[in-house]
Short mmCIF file of C-alpha atoms and ligand atoms in Angstrom, two decimals:
data_model
loop_
_atom_site.label_atom_id
_atom_site.label_comp_id
_atom_site.label_asym_id
_atom_site.label_seq_id
_atom_site.Cartn_x
_atom_site.Cartn_y
_atom_site.Cartn_z
CA MET A 333 112.19 91.97 77.41
CA LYS A 334 112.36 93.18 81.02
CA VAL A 335 112.19 96.80 82.06
CA HIS A 336 115.33 98.02 83.75
CA PRO A 337 115.89 101.51 85.16
CA LEU A 338 117.31 103.75 82.45
CA PRO A 339 120.85 105.09 82.94
CA ASN A 340 119.42 108.63 82.82
CA PRO A 341 115.77 108.37 83.74
CA PRO A 342 113.74 111.44 82.78
CA PRO A 343 112.81 113.78 85.63
CA GLN A 344 109.81 112.53 87.58
CA ALA A 345 106.57 114.41 87.20
CA GLY A 346 105.88 116.15 90.47
CA GLU A 347 109.25 117.86 90.60
CA GLY A 348 108.07 121.41 89.99
CA ASP A 349 106.19 122.71 86.97
CA VAL A 350 107.21 120.06 84.47
CA ALA A 351 106.28 119.78 80.81
CA TRP A 352 106.97 116.83 78.52
CA ILE A 353 108.01 116.52 74.93
CA ALA A 354 106.56 113.29 73.61
CA THR A 355 107.52 111.78 70.28
CA CYS A 356 106.76 108.66 68.32
CA ALA A 357 109.68 106.27 68.83
CA GLY A 358 108.53 103.11 67.09
CA PRO A 359 107.01 99.89 68.39
CA LEU A 360 106.55 99.42 72.12
CA ARG A 361 107.91 96.24 73.63
CA GLY A 362 108.17 95.09 77.20
CA ASP A 363 106.91 93.42 80.26
CA LEU A 364 105.89 95.71 83.10
CA PHE A 365 104.16 96.16 86.43
CA VAL A 366 102.17 99.35 86.92
CA PRO A 367 101.76 100.74 90.47
CA GLY A 368 99.09 99.78 93.00
CA ASP A 369 95.42 100.65 92.69
CA LYS A 370 94.55 104.15 93.88
CA SER A 371 90.99 103.39 95.00
CA VAL A 372 92.09 100.33 96.99
CA SER A 373 95.10 102.15 98.51
CA HIS A 374 92.93 105.04 99.81
CA ARG A 375 90.41 102.65 101.30
CA ALA A 376 93.03 100.33 102.79
CA ILE A 377 94.44 103.23 104.84
CA MET A 378 91.02 104.52 105.89
CA PHE A 379 89.54 101.19 106.98
CA ALA A 380 92.78 100.05 108.63
CA ALA A 381 92.91 103.30 110.62
CA ILE A 382 89.52 102.69 112.22
CA ALA A 383 89.94 98.92 112.61
CA GLU A 384 91.07 97.14 115.76
CA GLY A 385 94.61 95.82 115.39
CA SER A 386 97.40 96.44 112.91
CA THR A 387 97.19 96.11 109.14
CA ARG A 388 100.03 95.55 106.70
CA ILE A 389 99.32 97.03 103.28
CA ASP A 390 101.46 95.72 100.41
CA GLY A 391 101.42 97.27 96.97
CA PHE A 392 100.33 100.64 98.40
CA LEU A 393 100.33 103.32 95.69
CA GLU A 394 103.10 105.82 96.47
CA GLY A 395 101.14 108.59 94.77
CA GLU A 396 100.45 112.07 96.06
CA ASP A 397 96.71 111.35 96.44
CA THR A 398 97.12 108.25 98.56
CA ARG A 399 99.97 109.76 100.56
CA ALA A 400 97.65 112.68 101.35
CA THR A 401 95.16 110.20 102.82
CA ALA A 402 97.88 108.60 104.95
CA ALA A 403 99.06 112.03 106.14
CA ILE A 404 95.50 112.94 107.14
CA PHE A 405 95.16 109.84 109.31
CA ARG A 406 98.47 110.62 110.98
CA GLN A 407 96.97 114.04 111.77
CA LEU A 408 93.98 112.20 113.24
CA GLY A 409 96.31 110.38 115.62
CA VAL A 410 96.91 107.11 113.75
CA ARG A 411 100.43 105.69 113.67
CA ILE A 412 101.33 104.64 110.15
CA ASP A 413 104.78 103.17 109.50
CA ALA A 414 106.32 103.09 106.03
CA PRO A 415 109.08 100.45 106.32
CA SER A 416 109.67 100.37 102.56
CA ASP A 417 108.30 101.65 99.29
CA GLY A 418 104.76 100.38 98.73
CA VAL A 419 104.36 99.08 102.27
CA ARG A 420 102.41 100.66 105.12
CA ILE A 421 101.74 99.32 108.59
CA VAL A 422 98.66 100.99 110.01
CA HIS A 423 98.09 100.75 113.75
CA GLY A 424 94.30 100.92 113.91
CA VAL A 425 92.65 102.93 116.68
CA GLY A 426 89.16 101.45 116.44
CA LEU A 427 85.93 103.13 115.34
CA HIS A 428 86.07 105.75 118.10
CA GLY A 429 89.83 106.24 118.53
CA LEU A 430 90.55 109.05 116.04
CA GLN A 431 91.83 112.24 117.65
CA PRO A 432 90.87 115.85 116.84
CA PRO A 433 93.27 117.19 114.19
CA ASP A 434 95.55 120.17 114.85
CA GLY A 435 94.47 121.98 111.68
CA PRO A 436 92.77 121.57 108.28
CA LEU A 437 93.09 118.19 106.61
CA ASP A 438 94.60 118.60 103.15
CA CYS A 439 93.27 116.18 100.52
CA GLY A 440 95.42 117.75 97.78
CA ASN A 441 94.00 116.70 94.40
CA ALA A 442 92.17 113.64 95.72
CA GLY A 443 88.39 113.59 95.27
CA THR A 444 88.26 110.08 96.74
CA ALA A 445 89.96 111.29 99.93
CA MET A 446 87.67 114.29 100.34
CA ARG A 447 84.37 112.56 99.63
CA LEU A 448 85.05 109.41 101.66
CA LEU A 449 86.48 111.41 104.56
CA ALA A 450 83.40 113.65 104.60
CA GLY A 451 81.39 110.54 105.47
CA LEU A 452 83.87 109.21 108.00
CA LEU A 453 84.40 112.53 109.76
CA ALA A 454 80.66 113.28 109.94
CA GLY A 455 80.44 110.49 112.51
CA GLN A 456 83.25 111.72 114.82
CA ARG A 457 82.86 113.56 118.11
CA PHE A 458 85.21 116.40 117.00
CA ASP A 459 85.09 119.11 114.33
CA SER A 460 87.27 118.94 111.23
CA VAL A 461 87.94 120.88 108.04
CA LEU A 462 88.73 119.27 104.68
CA VAL A 463 90.63 121.36 102.13
CA GLY A 464 92.00 120.59 98.68
CA ASP A 465 94.03 122.05 95.84
CA GLU A 466 92.63 124.43 93.22
CA SER A 467 91.14 121.64 91.10
CA LEU A 468 89.57 119.78 94.03
CA SER A 469 88.17 123.06 95.40
CA LYS A 470 86.13 123.42 92.20
CA ARG A 471 84.62 119.93 92.27
CA PRO A 472 81.02 119.29 93.35
CA MET A 473 80.59 118.20 96.98
CA ARG A 474 76.80 118.61 97.34
CA ARG A 475 76.47 115.04 96.17
CA VAL A 476 77.95 113.93 99.52
CA ILE A 477 76.82 116.84 101.71
CA GLU A 478 73.11 116.42 100.96
CA PRO A 479 72.69 112.72 101.78
CA LEU A 480 75.03 113.06 104.79
CA ALA A 481 72.88 115.96 106.04
CA ALA A 482 69.84 113.70 105.65
CA MET A 483 71.63 111.31 108.05
CA GLY A 484 72.05 114.16 110.56
CA ALA A 485 75.54 115.38 109.61
CA VAL A 486 76.35 119.08 109.78
CA ILE A 487 78.68 120.14 106.98
CA GLU A 488 79.31 123.71 105.80
CA SER A 489 80.79 124.35 102.38
CA LEU A 490 81.46 127.19 99.99
CA GLU A 491 78.35 126.83 97.84
CA GLY A 492 78.78 123.09 97.59
CA ARG A 493 82.58 123.20 97.18
CA ALA A 494 85.55 122.69 99.53
CA PRO A 495 86.59 123.66 102.13
CA LEU A 496 84.18 121.41 104.00
CA ARG A 497 83.66 122.25 107.68
CA ILE A 498 82.34 119.16 109.41
CA ARG A 499 80.73 119.58 112.82
CA GLY A 500 81.41 116.65 115.15
CA GLY A 501 79.22 115.22 117.90
CA GLN A 502 76.12 114.61 115.73
CA ALA A 503 73.95 111.54 116.21
CA LEU A 504 73.70 110.03 112.72
CA GLN A 505 70.73 107.99 111.54
CA GLY A 506 70.83 105.36 108.82
CA ILE A 507 69.04 106.21 105.57
CA ASP A 508 67.79 104.51 102.46
CA TYR A 509 69.24 106.59 99.64
CA THR A 510 69.17 106.28 95.87
CA LEU A 511 72.12 108.03 94.25
CA PRO A 512 71.06 110.41 91.48
CA VAL A 513 74.43 109.83 89.72
CA ALA A 514 76.42 106.55 89.83
CA SER A 515 79.36 107.31 92.14
CA ALA A 516 81.48 104.93 94.17
CA GLN A 517 82.83 107.88 96.14
CA VAL A 518 79.38 108.98 97.30
CA LYS A 519 78.29 105.41 98.02
CA SER A 520 81.46 104.87 100.08
CA ALA A 521 81.00 108.13 102.01
CA LEU A 522 77.52 107.01 103.03
CA LEU A 523 78.72 103.54 104.04
CA LEU A 524 81.48 105.12 106.17
CA ALA A 525 78.95 107.42 107.85
CA GLY A 526 76.71 104.36 108.16
CA LEU A 527 79.35 102.70 110.35
CA TYR A 528 78.64 105.43 112.92
CA ALA A 529 74.87 105.67 112.38
CA GLN A 530 71.95 104.21 114.28
CA GLY A 531 70.34 101.41 112.31
CA GLU A 532 70.85 100.50 108.68
CA THR A 533 72.21 102.63 105.85
CA HIS A 534 71.09 101.42 102.44
CA VAL A 535 72.55 102.86 99.22
CA ARG A 536 71.10 102.20 95.78
CA GLU A 537 72.87 103.13 92.53
CA PRO A 538 71.48 103.87 89.08
CA HIS A 539 74.32 101.67 87.74
CA PRO A 540 76.70 99.47 89.74
CA THR A 541 80.04 101.14 90.57
CA ARG A 542 83.30 99.83 92.01
CA ASP A 543 82.58 97.89 95.17
CA TYR A 544 85.90 98.04 97.04
CA SER A 545 84.40 99.66 100.15
CA GLU A 546 81.72 97.00 100.48
CA ARG A 547 84.22 94.18 99.93
CA MET A 548 86.64 95.56 102.49
CA LEU A 549 83.99 96.35 105.09
CA ALA A 550 82.63 92.81 104.82
CA ALA A 551 86.16 91.34 104.95
CA LEU A 552 86.83 93.32 108.16
CA GLY A 553 83.74 91.84 109.80
CA ALA A 554 81.26 94.71 109.39
CA PRO A 555 77.64 93.71 108.80
CA CYS A 556 77.73 94.93 105.20
CA ALA A 557 75.64 93.23 102.50
CA PHE A 558 75.97 94.04 98.83
CA VAL A 559 74.93 93.04 95.36
CA PRO A 560 75.78 94.96 92.19
CA GLY A 561 74.01 98.32 92.43
CA GLU A 562 73.08 98.08 96.10
CA ALA A 563 74.88 98.09 99.46
CA ALA A 564 73.73 98.17 103.07
CA ILE A 565 75.52 98.43 106.39
CA LEU A 566 74.42 98.23 109.99
CA GLY A 567 76.03 100.84 112.24
CA GLY A 568 77.92 100.40 115.49
CA PHE A 569 79.97 97.28 114.80
CA PRO A 570 83.78 97.30 115.10
CA LEU A 571 86.14 96.42 112.25
CA GLN A 572 88.85 93.78 112.73
CA ALA A 573 92.20 94.50 111.06
CA ARG A 574 93.15 92.33 108.09
CA ASP A 575 96.19 92.67 105.81
CA VAL A 576 95.65 94.06 102.32
CA SER A 577 97.54 93.26 99.12
CA VAL A 578 96.78 95.96 96.55
CA PRO A 579 96.58 94.85 92.89
CA ALA A 580 98.04 96.94 90.06
CA ASP A 581 95.76 99.78 89.00
CA PHE A 582 93.73 99.01 85.87
CA SER A 583 93.39 102.75 85.24
CA SER A 584 97.19 103.11 85.08
CA ALA A 585 97.50 100.00 82.90
CA ALA A 586 94.95 101.57 80.53
CA PHE A 587 97.51 104.01 79.11
CA PHE A 588 99.82 101.16 78.13
CA ILE A 589 96.91 99.08 76.81
CA VAL A 590 95.96 101.89 74.45
CA ALA A 591 99.59 102.68 73.58
CA ALA A 592 100.30 99.10 72.50
CA SER A 593 96.99 98.97 70.61
CA ILE A 594 97.74 102.06 68.48
CA VAL A 595 101.49 101.80 67.72
CA PRO A 596 102.16 99.36 64.84
CA GLY A 597 104.39 96.43 65.76
CA SER A 598 103.87 96.79 69.53
CA GLU A 599 103.46 94.06 72.11
CA LEU A 600 103.28 94.75 75.84
CA LEU A 601 102.70 92.41 78.76
CA LEU A 602 101.14 94.08 81.79
CA ARG A 603 101.52 91.97 84.91
CA ARG A 604 99.00 91.25 87.67
CA VAL A 605 96.51 93.95 86.71
CA GLY A 606 93.40 94.38 88.89
CA MET A 607 90.44 93.05 86.88
CA ASN A 608 87.47 94.00 89.05
CA PRO A 609 84.59 93.97 86.51
CA ARG A 610 83.50 97.42 87.70
CA ARG A 611 86.82 98.78 86.40
CA THR A 612 87.42 96.98 83.12
CA GLY A 613 84.80 98.50 80.81
CA LEU A 614 87.62 99.76 78.57
CA LEU A 615 88.54 96.18 77.65
CA HIS A 616 85.03 95.52 76.29
CA VAL A 617 85.06 98.73 74.31
CA LEU A 618 88.58 98.35 72.90
CA ARG A 619 87.86 94.76 71.89
CA ALA A 620 84.70 95.91 70.12
CA MET A 621 86.95 98.39 68.28
CA GLY A 622 89.19 95.50 67.16
CA ALA A 623 91.93 95.57 69.83
CA ASP A 624 94.02 92.45 70.46
CA ILE A 625 94.11 91.99 74.24
CA ALA A 626 94.63 88.57 75.80
CA GLU A 627 94.14 87.77 79.49
CA GLU A 628 96.74 85.33 80.82
CA HIS A 629 97.24 83.64 84.20
CA PRO A 630 93.99 84.80 85.82
CA GLY A 631 94.23 84.68 89.60
CA GLU A 632 93.37 86.54 92.76
CA GLN A 633 95.21 89.09 94.86
CA GLY A 634 93.85 90.46 98.12
CA GLY A 635 90.38 89.15 97.25
CA GLU A 636 90.41 90.90 93.84
CA PRO A 637 90.62 89.23 90.42
CA VAL A 638 93.93 89.90 88.63
CA ALA A 639 95.42 88.83 85.28
CA ASP A 640 98.38 89.48 83.02
CA LEU A 641 97.30 91.42 79.94
CA ARG A 642 99.11 90.84 76.66
CA VAL A 643 98.33 93.64 74.24
CA ARG A 644 99.38 93.66 70.59
CA PHE A 645 98.89 96.35 67.99
CA ALA A 646 95.70 95.98 65.96
CA PRO A 647 93.92 98.37 63.62
CA LEU A 648 90.96 99.94 65.44
CA ARG A 649 87.59 101.05 64.11
CA GLY A 650 85.24 103.61 65.64
CA ILE A 651 82.15 102.45 67.51
CA GLU A 652 79.30 103.80 69.59
CA VAL A 653 80.40 103.20 73.17
CA PRO A 654 77.59 101.27 74.91
CA VAL A 655 76.25 103.55 77.66
CA GLU A 656 76.12 100.65 80.12
CA HIS A 657 79.94 100.45 80.05
CA VAL A 658 80.44 104.12 80.97
CA PRO A 659 80.58 103.78 84.80
CA ASP A 660 82.92 100.77 84.45
CA MET A 661 85.46 102.88 82.54
CA ILE A 662 84.80 106.31 83.98
CA ASP A 663 88.52 107.07 84.50
CA GLU A 664 89.56 105.61 81.13
CA PHE A 665 87.95 108.11 78.75
CA PRO A 666 91.11 110.18 78.20
CA ALA A 667 92.83 106.98 77.04
CA LEU A 668 89.77 105.90 75.03
CA PHE A 669 89.64 109.28 73.24
CA VAL A 670 93.21 108.63 72.08
CA ALA A 671 92.32 105.15 70.81
CA ALA A 672 89.32 106.71 69.03
CA ALA A 673 91.55 109.36 67.43
CA CYS A 674 93.63 106.54 65.91
CA ALA A 675 90.62 104.45 64.82
CA ASP A 676 89.06 104.25 61.42
CA GLY A 677 85.77 106.19 61.52
CA ALA A 678 83.92 107.92 64.33
CA THR A 679 83.63 106.90 67.97
CA VAL A 680 80.58 108.20 69.80
CA VAL A 681 80.55 108.66 73.58
CA ARG A 682 77.29 109.59 75.37
CA GLY A 683 75.97 109.29 78.93
CA ALA A 684 79.30 110.48 80.33
CA ALA A 685 78.48 113.97 81.68
CA GLU A 686 80.45 113.04 84.83
CA LEU A 687 83.62 113.55 82.78
CA ARG A 688 82.99 117.27 83.03
CA VAL A 689 83.53 117.27 86.82
CA LYS A 690 86.67 115.15 87.13
CA GLU A 691 90.14 116.59 87.84
CA SER A 692 89.46 118.69 84.74
CA ASP A 693 86.52 118.88 82.36
CA ARG A 694 87.79 115.83 80.51
CA ILE A 695 85.48 116.23 77.51
CA ALA A 696 86.70 119.79 76.94
CA THR A 697 90.39 119.15 77.71
CA MET A 698 90.57 116.09 75.45
CA ALA A 699 88.63 117.82 72.66
CA ALA A 700 90.95 120.86 72.82
CA GLY A 701 94.13 118.78 72.92
CA LEU A 702 93.13 116.36 70.16
CA GLY A 703 91.95 119.34 68.12
CA ALA A 704 95.42 120.90 68.46
CA LEU A 705 96.86 117.65 67.04
CA GLY A 706 94.54 117.62 64.01
CA ILE A 707 91.67 115.42 65.19
CA VAL A 708 88.07 116.57 64.86
CA VAL A 709 86.11 116.15 68.08
CA ASP A 710 82.49 117.30 68.31
CA GLU A 711 81.57 117.90 71.93
CA ALA A 712 78.18 117.06 73.39
CA PRO A 713 77.05 117.96 76.92
CA ASP A 714 77.45 114.32 77.97
CA GLY A 715 80.17 113.07 75.64
CA ALA A 716 81.76 113.61 72.26
CA THR A 717 82.13 112.24 68.77
CA ILE A 718 85.77 111.63 67.93
CA ARG A 719 86.60 111.32 64.23
CA GLY A 720 89.65 109.14 63.72
CA GLY A 721 92.41 110.66 61.60
CA ALA A 722 96.09 111.49 61.34
CA LEU A 723 97.68 113.08 64.41
CA HIS A 724 100.31 115.74 63.88
CA GLY A 725 102.65 117.39 66.37
CA GLY A 726 101.67 120.40 68.46
CA SER A 727 101.26 121.77 71.92
CA VAL A 728 98.59 120.62 74.39
CA GLU A 729 97.69 121.42 77.97
CA SER A 730 96.85 118.88 80.65
CA HIS A 731 95.11 121.49 82.84
CA GLY A 732 96.82 119.88 85.81
CA ASP A 733 94.95 116.62 85.17
CA HIS A 734 97.13 113.50 85.50
CA ARG A 735 95.10 111.35 83.14
CA ILE A 736 95.01 114.02 80.42
CA ALA A 737 98.81 114.35 80.57
CA MET A 738 99.35 110.59 80.24
CA ALA A 739 96.73 110.28 77.48
CA PHE A 740 98.61 112.83 75.36
CA ALA A 741 101.95 111.12 76.00
CA VAL A 742 100.28 108.05 74.46
CA ALA A 743 98.68 110.01 71.60
CA ALA A 744 102.12 111.38 70.67
CA GLN A 745 103.28 107.83 69.92
CA ARG A 746 101.14 107.98 66.77
CA ALA A 747 101.79 111.63 65.89
CA SER A 748 103.88 112.71 62.91
CA GLY A 749 105.65 115.40 64.98
CA ALA A 750 106.62 116.13 68.58
CA VAL A 751 103.89 116.90 71.11
CA ARG A 752 104.59 119.31 73.96
CA ILE A 753 102.40 118.52 76.99
CA GLY A 754 102.19 121.33 79.54
CA ASP A 755 101.61 121.09 83.27
CA VAL A 756 102.29 117.40 83.89
CA ALA A 757 103.33 117.53 87.56
CA ASN A 758 100.00 116.03 88.64
CA VAL A 759 100.88 112.69 87.04
CA ALA A 760 102.51 112.00 90.40
CA THR A 761 99.07 111.98 92.05
CA SER A 762 98.22 108.57 90.58
CA PHE A 763 101.21 107.26 88.62
CA PRO A 764 104.62 108.22 89.97
CA GLY A 765 107.26 106.90 87.57
CA PHE A 766 104.97 106.81 84.53
CA ASP A 767 107.61 108.55 82.43
CA THR A 768 110.36 106.10 83.38
CA LEU A 769 108.14 103.07 82.68
CA ALA A 770 106.96 104.61 79.40
CA CYS A 771 110.53 105.24 78.21
CA GLY A 772 111.47 101.73 79.31
CA VAL A 773 108.98 100.16 76.87
CA GLY A 774 110.04 102.43 74.03
CA MET A 775 107.85 105.54 74.23
CA GLY A 776 109.48 108.79 73.28
CA LEU A 777 109.05 110.98 76.36
CA ALA A 778 111.39 113.55 77.88
CA ALA A 779 111.22 116.56 80.14
CA ALA A 780 110.73 119.74 78.08
C1 S3P B 1004 86.65 106.49 92.65
C2 S3P B 1004 85.42 106.64 92.03
C3 S3P B 1004 85.23 107.35 90.78
C4 S3P B 1004 86.55 107.54 90.03
C5 S3P B 1004 87.65 108.02 90.94
C6 S3P B 1004 87.89 107.01 92.05
C7 S3P B 1004 86.72 105.77 93.93
O1 S3P B 1004 84.69 108.64 91.05
O2 S3P B 1004 86.38 108.45 88.97
O3 S3P B 1004 88.85 108.19 90.21
O4 S3P B 1004 87.83 105.41 94.37
O5 S3P B 1004 85.66 105.53 94.53
P1 S3P B 1004 83.11 108.90 91.21
O6 S3P B 1004 82.64 108.22 92.42
O7 S3P B 1004 82.98 110.38 91.30
O8 S3P B 1004 82.50 108.33 89.95
#
């Protein structure tokens, strides 16, 4: 079956203060493409903007987060054309060609934008101010401010939170820094600052995280060396523009992977999904729980591994999630909690304290929402124990967190009654059109 636009597609999240009513509508069937990868789309704009020459980006995620990044670079004097949906042509200005902005740079909800830009802007000759929405303004920024300050950056914050006031004209020095917490955003911020620093910047991670910045920097000709868990860059070398083809976002595919796994009789085919091993921890965990997920037509897109994923319903059983998989599935825990709620027995998550400082406190928001639907979740400071059971209808809040909203739309497909999900507008930050795609494969989802 192919997905065609519905005659009356449900209103898109992002249009005002939207809520959803989600209901179980039977088996899910279909063949679908999810939108482009958010992490790659942010980085493609950033690196293209400071490269020499023009870059065509295909498969660009038309989400609010990635559009915020593009808007910021326009404010910094970069011409970015958008000839069609999912395509951007970025006219790079070189490492030193960005212009002072005319006002604060608004990252919206995007932690990736704010943290990576903090590193990039620390190396400019002009001052800048990074602001964000209410959720982003609560998220911890000391993790980037402190190592950047050690490189010579001057960044003022509100007790470690946005707005970030970045003083330009500083001479940055390379550092050798071991991240206290595994974070691709912090690593990338330091590598971006490292482009402008004297000497070498060396970043070590307690556990390897997604390596898109390193791969792109190396592909654009920067002296950047990396192995899992470690990356180094030598400052002062220009980047040469190179076109980017963005694979489909594994984190968006994750909602459909879990949906097909938990709804009896389902079979979904997800096309050309990005399979970077630093992103696919959920596959290992779901398979250990008994999920039926086949990888077909493995290939490569824009230097990244991709595959079609065929997912069929299978009964799941609870497991202890191996801690080593946590960083490789850090954005997939809302979806995993739903799979765990539908599994036989308990699923134990530990070593995931980072979930408490995402777009919402994802341990607390998932525990509260699943609790409202009849599932017992025991919270721990760094995780939770989810006891599989029968989901009933009810009302849950997403707390403005895109992944929480989508996770509950999926959970509702196994609930005995309707689930009202409040505050879903932020789904548009990472997955515009989720509701239309979800309805197209048979999920029950409508605007409240
Ligand atoms: C991202 C890194 C992760 C992830 C976020 C995107 C990136 O954050 O949760 O959605 O693009 O580098 P942390 O670096 O905070 O783990």
